[in-house]
Structures are given as C-alpha cells and as structure tokens.
XYZ file of C-alpha atoms in Angstrom:
429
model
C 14.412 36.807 18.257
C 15.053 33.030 17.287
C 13.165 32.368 20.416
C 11.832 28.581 19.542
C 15.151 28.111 17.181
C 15.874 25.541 19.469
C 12.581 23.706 18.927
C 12.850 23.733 15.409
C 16.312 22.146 15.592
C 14.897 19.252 18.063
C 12.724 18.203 15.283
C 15.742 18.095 12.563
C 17.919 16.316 15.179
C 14.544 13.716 16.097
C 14.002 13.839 11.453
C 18.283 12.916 11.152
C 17.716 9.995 13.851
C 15.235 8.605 12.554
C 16.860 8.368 9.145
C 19.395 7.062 10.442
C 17.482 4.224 12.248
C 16.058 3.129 9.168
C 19.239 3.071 7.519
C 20.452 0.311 10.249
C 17.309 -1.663 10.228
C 15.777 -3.971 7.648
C 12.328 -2.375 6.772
C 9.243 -5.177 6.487
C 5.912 -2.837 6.432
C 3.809 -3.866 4.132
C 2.795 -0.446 3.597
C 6.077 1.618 2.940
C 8.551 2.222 0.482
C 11.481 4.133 -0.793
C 11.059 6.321 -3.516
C 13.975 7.236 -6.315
C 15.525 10.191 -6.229
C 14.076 11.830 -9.481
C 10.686 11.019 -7.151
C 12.308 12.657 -4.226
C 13.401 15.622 -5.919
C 9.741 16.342 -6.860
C 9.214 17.174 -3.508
C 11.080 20.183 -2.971
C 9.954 21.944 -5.776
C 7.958 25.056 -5.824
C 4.790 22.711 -7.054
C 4.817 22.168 -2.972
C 3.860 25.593 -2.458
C 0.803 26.152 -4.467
C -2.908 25.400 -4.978
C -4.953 23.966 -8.439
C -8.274 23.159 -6.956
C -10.255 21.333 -9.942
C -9.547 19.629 -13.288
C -6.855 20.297 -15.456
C -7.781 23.553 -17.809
C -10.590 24.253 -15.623
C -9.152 25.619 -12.330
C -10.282 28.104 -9.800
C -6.506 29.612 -9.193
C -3.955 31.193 -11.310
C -1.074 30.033 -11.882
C -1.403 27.244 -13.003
C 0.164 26.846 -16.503
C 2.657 24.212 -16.037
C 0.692 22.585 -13.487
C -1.814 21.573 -16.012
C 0.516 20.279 -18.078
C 1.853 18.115 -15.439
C -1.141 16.368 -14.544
C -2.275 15.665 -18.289
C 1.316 14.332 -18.202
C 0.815 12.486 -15.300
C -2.915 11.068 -15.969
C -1.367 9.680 -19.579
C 1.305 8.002 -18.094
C -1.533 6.133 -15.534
C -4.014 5.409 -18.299
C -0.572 3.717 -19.884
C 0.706 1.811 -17.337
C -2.897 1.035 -15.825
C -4.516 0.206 -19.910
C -7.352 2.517 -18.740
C -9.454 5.062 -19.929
C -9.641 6.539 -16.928
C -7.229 7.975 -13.986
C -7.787 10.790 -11.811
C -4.308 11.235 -9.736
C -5.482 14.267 -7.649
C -6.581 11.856 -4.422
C -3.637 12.726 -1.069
C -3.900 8.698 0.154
C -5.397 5.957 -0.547
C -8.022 6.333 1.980
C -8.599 10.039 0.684
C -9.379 7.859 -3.099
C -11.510 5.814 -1.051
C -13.461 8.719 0.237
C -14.016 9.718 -2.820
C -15.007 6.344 -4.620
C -17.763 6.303 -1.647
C -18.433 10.147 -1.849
C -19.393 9.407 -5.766
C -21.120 6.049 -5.927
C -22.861 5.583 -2.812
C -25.648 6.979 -0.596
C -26.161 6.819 3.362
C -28.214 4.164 4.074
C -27.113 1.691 0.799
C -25.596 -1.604 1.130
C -22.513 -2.623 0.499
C -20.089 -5.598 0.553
C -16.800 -5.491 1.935
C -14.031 -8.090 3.492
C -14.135 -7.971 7.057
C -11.262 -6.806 8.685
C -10.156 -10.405 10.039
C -10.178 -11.488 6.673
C -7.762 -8.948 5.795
C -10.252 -5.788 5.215
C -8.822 -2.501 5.649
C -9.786 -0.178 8.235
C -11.399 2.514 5.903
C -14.139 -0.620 5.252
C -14.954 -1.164 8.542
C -18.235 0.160 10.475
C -16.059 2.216 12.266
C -14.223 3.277 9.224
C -15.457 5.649 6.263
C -18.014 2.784 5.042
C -19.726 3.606 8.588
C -19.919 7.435 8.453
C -21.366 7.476 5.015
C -24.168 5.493 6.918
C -23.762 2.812 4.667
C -25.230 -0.790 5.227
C -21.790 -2.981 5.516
C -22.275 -6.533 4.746
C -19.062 -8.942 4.705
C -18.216 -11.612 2.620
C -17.658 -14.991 3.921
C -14.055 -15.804 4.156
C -11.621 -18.933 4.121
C -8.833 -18.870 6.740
C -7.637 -22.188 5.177
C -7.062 -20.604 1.539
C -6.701 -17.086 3.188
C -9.025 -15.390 0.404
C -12.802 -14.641 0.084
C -14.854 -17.554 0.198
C -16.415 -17.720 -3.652
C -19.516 -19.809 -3.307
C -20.497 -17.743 0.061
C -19.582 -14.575 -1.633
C -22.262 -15.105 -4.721
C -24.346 -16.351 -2.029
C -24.332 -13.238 0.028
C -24.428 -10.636 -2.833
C -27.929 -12.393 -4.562
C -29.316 -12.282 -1.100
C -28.568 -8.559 0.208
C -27.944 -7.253 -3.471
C -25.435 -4.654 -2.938
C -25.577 -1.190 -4.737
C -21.633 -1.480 -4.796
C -19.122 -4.445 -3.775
C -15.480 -3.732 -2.496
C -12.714 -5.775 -2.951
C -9.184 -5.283 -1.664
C -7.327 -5.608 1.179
C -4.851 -4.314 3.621
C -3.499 -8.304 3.773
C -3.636 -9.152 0.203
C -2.110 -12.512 0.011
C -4.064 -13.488 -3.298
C -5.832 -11.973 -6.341
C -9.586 -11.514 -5.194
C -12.124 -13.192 -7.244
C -12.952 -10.825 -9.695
C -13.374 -13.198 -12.710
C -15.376 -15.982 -10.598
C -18.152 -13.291 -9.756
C -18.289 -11.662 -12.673
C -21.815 -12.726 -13.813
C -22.876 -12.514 -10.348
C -22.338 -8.559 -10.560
C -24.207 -8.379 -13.567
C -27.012 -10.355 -12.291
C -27.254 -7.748 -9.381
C -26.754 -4.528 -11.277
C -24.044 -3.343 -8.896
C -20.735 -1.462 -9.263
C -17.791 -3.256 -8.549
C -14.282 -1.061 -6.646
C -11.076 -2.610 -6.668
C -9.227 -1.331 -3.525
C -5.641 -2.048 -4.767
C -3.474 -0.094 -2.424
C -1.178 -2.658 -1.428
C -0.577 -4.244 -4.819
C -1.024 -1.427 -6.984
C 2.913 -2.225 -8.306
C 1.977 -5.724 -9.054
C -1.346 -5.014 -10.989
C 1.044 -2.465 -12.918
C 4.138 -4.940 -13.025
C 1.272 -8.055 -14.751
C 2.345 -10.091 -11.770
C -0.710 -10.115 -9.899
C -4.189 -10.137 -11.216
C -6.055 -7.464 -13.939
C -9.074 -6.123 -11.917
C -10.213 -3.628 -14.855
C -10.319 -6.302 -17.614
C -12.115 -8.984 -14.354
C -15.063 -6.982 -14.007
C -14.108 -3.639 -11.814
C -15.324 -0.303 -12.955
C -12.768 1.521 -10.609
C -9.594 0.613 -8.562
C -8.525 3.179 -5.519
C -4.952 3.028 -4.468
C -2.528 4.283 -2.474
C 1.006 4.852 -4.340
C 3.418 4.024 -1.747
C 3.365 0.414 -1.126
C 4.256 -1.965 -4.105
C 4.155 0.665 -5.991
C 7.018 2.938 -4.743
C 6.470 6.828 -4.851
C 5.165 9.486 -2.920
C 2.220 9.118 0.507
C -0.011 10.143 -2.280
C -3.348 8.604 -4.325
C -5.104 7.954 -7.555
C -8.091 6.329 -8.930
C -8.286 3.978 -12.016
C -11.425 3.693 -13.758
C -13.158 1.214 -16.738
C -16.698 2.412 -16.451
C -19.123 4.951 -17.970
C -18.845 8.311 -18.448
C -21.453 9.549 -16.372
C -20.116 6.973 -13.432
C -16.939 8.365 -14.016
C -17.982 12.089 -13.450
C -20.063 10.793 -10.197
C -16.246 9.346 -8.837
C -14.779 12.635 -9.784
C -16.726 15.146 -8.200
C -16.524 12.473 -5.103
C -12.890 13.387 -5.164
C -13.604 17.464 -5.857
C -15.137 18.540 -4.127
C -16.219 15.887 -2.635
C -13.166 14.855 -0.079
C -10.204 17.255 -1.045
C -9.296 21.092 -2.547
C -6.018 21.151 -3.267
C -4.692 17.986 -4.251
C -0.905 18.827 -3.479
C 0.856 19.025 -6.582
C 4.524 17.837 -5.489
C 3.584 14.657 -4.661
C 1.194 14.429 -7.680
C 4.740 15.153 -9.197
C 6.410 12.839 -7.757
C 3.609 10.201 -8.361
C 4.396 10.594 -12.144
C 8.071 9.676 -11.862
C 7.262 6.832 -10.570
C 4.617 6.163 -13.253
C 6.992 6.279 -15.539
C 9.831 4.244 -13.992
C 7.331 1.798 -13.560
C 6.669 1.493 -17.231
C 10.404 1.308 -17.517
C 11.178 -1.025 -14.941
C 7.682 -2.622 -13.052
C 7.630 -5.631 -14.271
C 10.968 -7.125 -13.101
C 10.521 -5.089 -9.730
C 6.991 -7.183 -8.768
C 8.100 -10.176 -10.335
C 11.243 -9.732 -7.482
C 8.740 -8.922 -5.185
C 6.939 -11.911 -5.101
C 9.850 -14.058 -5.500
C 11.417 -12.801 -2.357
C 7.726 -12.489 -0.298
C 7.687 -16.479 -0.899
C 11.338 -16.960 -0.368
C 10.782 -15.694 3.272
C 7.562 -17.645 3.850
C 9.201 -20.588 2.694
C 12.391 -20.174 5.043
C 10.579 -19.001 7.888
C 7.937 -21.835 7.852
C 11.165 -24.392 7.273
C 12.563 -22.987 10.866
C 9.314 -22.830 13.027
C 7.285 -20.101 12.175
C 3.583 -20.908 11.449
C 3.187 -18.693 8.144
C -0.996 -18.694 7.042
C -1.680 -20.482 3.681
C 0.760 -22.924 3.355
C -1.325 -25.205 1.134
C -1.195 -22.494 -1.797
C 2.308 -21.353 -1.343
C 2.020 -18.865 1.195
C 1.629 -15.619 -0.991
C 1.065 -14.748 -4.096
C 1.903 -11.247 -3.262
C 4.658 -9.019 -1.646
C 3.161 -9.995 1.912
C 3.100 -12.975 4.165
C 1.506 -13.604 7.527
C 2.305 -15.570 10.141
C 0.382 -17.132 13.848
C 3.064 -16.359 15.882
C 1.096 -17.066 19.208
C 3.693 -19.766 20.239
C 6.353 -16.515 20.257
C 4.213 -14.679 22.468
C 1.227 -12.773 19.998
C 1.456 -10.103 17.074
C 2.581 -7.333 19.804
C 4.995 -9.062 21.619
C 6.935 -10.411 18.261
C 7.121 -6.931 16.411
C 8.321 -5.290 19.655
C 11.123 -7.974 20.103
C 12.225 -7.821 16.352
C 12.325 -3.633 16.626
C 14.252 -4.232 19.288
C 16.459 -6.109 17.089
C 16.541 -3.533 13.939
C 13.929 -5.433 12.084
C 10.711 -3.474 11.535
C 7.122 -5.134 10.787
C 3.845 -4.806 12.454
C 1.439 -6.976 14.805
C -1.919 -7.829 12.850
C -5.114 -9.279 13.295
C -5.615 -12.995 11.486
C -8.622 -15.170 10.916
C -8.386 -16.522 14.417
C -8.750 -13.205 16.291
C -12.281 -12.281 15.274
C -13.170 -10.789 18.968
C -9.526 -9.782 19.466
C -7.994 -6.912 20.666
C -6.672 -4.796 17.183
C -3.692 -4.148 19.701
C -2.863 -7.202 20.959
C -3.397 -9.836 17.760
C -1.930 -13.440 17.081
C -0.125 -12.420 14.203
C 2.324 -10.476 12.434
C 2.479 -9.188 8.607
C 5.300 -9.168 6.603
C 6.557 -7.178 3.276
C 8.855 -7.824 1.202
C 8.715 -4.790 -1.762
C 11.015 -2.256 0.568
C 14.499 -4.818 0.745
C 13.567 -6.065 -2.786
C 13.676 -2.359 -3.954
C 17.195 -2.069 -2.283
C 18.299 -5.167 -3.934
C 17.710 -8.154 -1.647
C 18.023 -11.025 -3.507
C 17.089 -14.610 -2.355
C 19.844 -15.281 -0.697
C 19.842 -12.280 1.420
C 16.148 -13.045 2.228
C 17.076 -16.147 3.383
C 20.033 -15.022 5.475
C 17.024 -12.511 7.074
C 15.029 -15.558 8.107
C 17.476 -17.170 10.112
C 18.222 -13.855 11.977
C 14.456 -13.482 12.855
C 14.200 -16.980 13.619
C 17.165 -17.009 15.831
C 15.438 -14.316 17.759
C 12.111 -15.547 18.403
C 13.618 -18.752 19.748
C 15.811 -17.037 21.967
C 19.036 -18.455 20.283
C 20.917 -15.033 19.979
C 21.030 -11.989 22.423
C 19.219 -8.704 21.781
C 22.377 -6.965 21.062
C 23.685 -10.001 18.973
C 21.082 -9.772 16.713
C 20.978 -6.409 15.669
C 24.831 -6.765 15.365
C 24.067 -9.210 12.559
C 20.935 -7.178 11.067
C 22.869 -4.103 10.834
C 25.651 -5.856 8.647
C 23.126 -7.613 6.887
C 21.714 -4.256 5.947
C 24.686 -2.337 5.291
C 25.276 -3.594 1.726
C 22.063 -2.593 0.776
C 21.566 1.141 0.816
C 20.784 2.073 -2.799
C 17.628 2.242 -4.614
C 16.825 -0.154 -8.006
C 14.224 0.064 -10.390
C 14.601 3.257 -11.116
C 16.056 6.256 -12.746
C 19.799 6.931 -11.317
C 20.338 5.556 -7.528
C 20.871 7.410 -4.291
C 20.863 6.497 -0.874
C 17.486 6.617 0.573
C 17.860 7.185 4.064
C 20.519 9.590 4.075
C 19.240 12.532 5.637
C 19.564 15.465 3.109
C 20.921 18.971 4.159
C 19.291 22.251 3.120
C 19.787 24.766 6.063
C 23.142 25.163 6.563
C-alpha cells in the first residue's frame, strides 16, 4: 500500500522548488505570465474534471448546464473586449487555435504566406511546423532586419506573384504592429483570407496600445492567452469575417484539432477577460513603457538591442545581438545562473544558424510590469544584467542583488484582489 507515495511526494517537493525559484528570480519570457488569483482559483474547480465536447447548447455530454452558461459568459466578454462578432474560446494553446485556423481555411497542397522564422515567425509557421504537415505551400515574406518588421513593398510584391489562398501575420518576436492597413487592397486584389496570429500581444490589441488587426483587414486573429494577456496556458480565436468562413474555422477547432476543450482554464480565461476590460489598458500601456525603458538602458550600457532607429519596441519585447557576450545560449545560461530568466533566440543574422545556439536573446517585459515594476526598477534591472555580461560582478554577487531587487515585488496588479503568485499553495495536508 502507498507503494510509489514517495514518488508522488518527489514531484510536490521538485513543484514547491520550483516555485520558489521563480519567486527569487526576475522572470523575462516573453511568453509567460502570472495570472490573478480569481484566475487561479478557476483552476481547481470541479469544471477541471469534466468534458463538453461541442458548442454551447449543442453538446454531446450531460452535464453540462452551468458549463454552457459559462462559455456564453465567457465568449461575450471576448466579443467585448476584442469589438468582434466573433470568438470561439474552446482552443487549449495558441498553437491548438492555430491548428484549427489551418484545419478550417486551408487545404494540403495551397499556398500560403507566412514570416519566416528569422524574421520573427513562430515555429507552428514553419515547414517543419503545422503549416508543413497540412502539406501546405509556405511562401515567406521579405523582411527588414534594419526596421525589424515585414518588408511592405516586397510583401505586396510576393503575394500578387504566388497569390496566396490565406496570408499569416504574427509573430513569436513581435517588436511592431504588422502591416495590416498598408496591404489591405493588396488582399482584396488577391481574394485571400487574411489570420492575425496575435499570441504574444493579444493584451496589447485588447489594452488599444498596439495595433487593431480586425478593423486593418484580418478576418480572424489566433492567440494564445498567457503572454500579454495574463491568464491561463489556454486559447481562443477572434473572428470579423463571414458566416460561412466562420463555421469553416469552427469545425477546424471541433472536431477538427480538439474534444474537450478543458473547461477550467476556459474559466479561468474569462476572469481574465474581464479584468482586462477593467484594467487592460493601463496594464499594456505599462508594458510598453517598461519594454522600452529596458531597451533604452541596456543599449546606453553596451548591449546591441535590434531596431534602434524606431525606438527599439513598440511592444512588451526587445531583442538584442549579444554575440560580443558570447551568443543567445551562452547569455541566457549566464543570467539563469544569476536569477534572471530569458531565452536565447534566433535574429535576422542567423538565417543558417543553429535554433540552439543563436546570436541573440529575447526579452519581456509584461511578467515584472504585472508585479509592479516601474521604470525605475527596470532600470535598476539593466545595470544588474549589464554588470554581468561584462564580468563586473561575481555569479553569486549578482543574484545577491537580483534576489533583493525582486523581493519587493511579489504581488499581482491589474487585477481583481492580489496574492502572491509564486507561493506554492497547500491542499494535501
């Protein structure tokens, strides 16, 4: 009896570290967030436990009285924030949305355009990526390293020439809006559909910080909901288009690329909707404020941040050439090292480089803006990082400082109530 007891309680003790880990180092991912604790609290309810394969109304399980009531909830409080007629919040990720987006409007062997993954792309666009097992016909846009965004006149260019059933825009390093507006009429001209991947600045689209893709000329916009916009490792799709497009996306979703589209973190998705609406527009105007704080600080002492002739960002992330410090890999494993937590990426320069080994490093800033960094504190960060890299200040030094640095910042903002985000919380006593 009990015989694997121990097991189970390695992986609470290896769950409580790394809590605690986090909660001594300053987070930079471009990717992650905290969530607020009505958010949290989503995800230990019973909704965790069960199944509602299908639309609202029109499900294949029992059950599921309240649950439909939570998703109408939840898809009016995304066709609010969002201004669209359309939002399907059933997706698990943002690649899962993606799927589904591709599952709906696509067929093997069609073209599409995409960014390439040097310029930024993410991976789900890649040939190797879900683009390439739907057989598709991937054709990237030209891109500017000097302006760090897709190339206009190249782009309109490229789509008259190959004439694209769909075009993707979006990207895993979103420095700048994409030009939505600027190819508007070259869309129509071609007849194609136009997705907005906006994973990464999903909370800035909803904060009317960053750009509008559904009122530029995009018919749908994928997401993840865990970035900029801070809730659950969940998805959702937006959409402005016709109804029979629309029905196309959604049975690419079910049953296209999911059953069960796990109802506490739908949940916990909708909190955040509607803290957003509360709240969202201060939070991504902070974002930004502090992304170009940091660019501007670190680029003062040394660091050679991309796209300094526009300002650096326009976003929550920077990126930085930080071959002079050793490469992407080398930096991010020095600086984790030192309690501060970002990852190694490909730039424009590393074209036939290896994904593991790049030149650069990315850089977030929604994470310590959500637990109150202010400007001041961002700049404070910069030095630290910079004292590293230039081998100023021991290992051990360094994440002496970082930890202080972080300590006054362990509460979430933004949000409804405030709670401690990486405290580990205790249920089997």
């Amino acid at each position: 009896m009990d015989k694997f007891f121990s097991d189970a309680m390695e992986i609470r003790d290896l769950a409580k570290k790394h809590n605690k880990m986090f909660e001594e180092s300053i987070p930079l991912i471009a990717s992650e967030n905290v969530m607020s604790p009505l958010a949290m609290e989503m995800l230990l309810t019973d909704f965790g436990h069960r199944y509602a394969e299908g639309l609202p109304h029109q499900r294949y399980y029992q059950g599921n009285f309240f649950v439909d009531q939570l998703e109408d909830k939840v898809i009016e409080l995304g066709k609010k924030l969002y201004n669209a007629p359309q939002f399907d919040p059933r997706p698990v990720s943002g690649t899962n949305a993606n799927m589904g987006v591709i599952f709906g409007l696509t067929k093997p062997m069609e073209r599409i355009c995409a960014p390439d993954l040097s310029g930024g792309g993410h991976i789900s666009a890649a040939k190797f990526g879900a683009l390439g097992f739907r057989g598709l016909d991937i054709v990237n846009y030209p891109y500017d390293e000097e302006t760090m965004t897709i190339d206009v006149d190249g782009a309109r260019k490229t789509i008259l020439e190959t004439r694209p059933n769909l075009c993707l825009f979006g990207q895993s390093v979103f420095l700048f809006p994409a030009p939505l507006k600027e190819l508007r009429d070259t869309f129509q001209e071609v007849g194609c559909k136009v997705w907005y991947d906006g994973a990464h600045v999903a909370g800035l689209i909803a904060g009317k910080k960053f750009q509008d893709p559904l009122r530029e000329g995009a018919d749908v916009i994928t997401g993840s909901t865990h970035k900029t916009l801070p809730g659950p490792q969940h998805g959702m799709v937006i959409g402005n288009t016709d109804e029979k497009t629309w029905k196309k996306v959604q049975k690419g979703v079910f049953p296209g690329v999911l059953s069960n589209h796990h109802l506490n973190t739908m949940a916990a998705l909708g909190i955040t909707l509607a803290e957003m609406l509360d709240y969202g527009e201060a939070y991504a105007q902070k974002i930004i404020d502090n992304a170009r704080t940091l660019a501007e600080e670190l680029y003062a002492l040394g660091m050679d941040v991309l796209a300094e002739k526009r300002g650096f960002t326009s976003s929550h992330t920077l990126v930085a050439d930080v071959r002079k410090f050793g490469g992407g890999k080398e930096v991010a494993e020095k600086l984790e090292r030192c309690n501060i937590i970002l990852n190694k990426n490909l730039i424009p320069v590393d074209k036939n480089r290896n994904s593991q080994d790049p030149s650069g490093i990315r850089i977030g800033t929604q994470e310590i803006t959500r637990i109150g960094f202010e400007k001041n504190d961002v700049k404070a960060l910069a030095e630290i990082m910079m004292k590293i890299l230039k081998n100023n200040i021991s290992e051990e030094k360094a994440k002496e400082e970082v930890m202080n640095l972080k300590s006054e910042f362990k509460q979430v903002k933004f949000c409804y109530g405030t709670t401690n985000p990486y405290e580990y919380i205790e249920l089997f006593k």
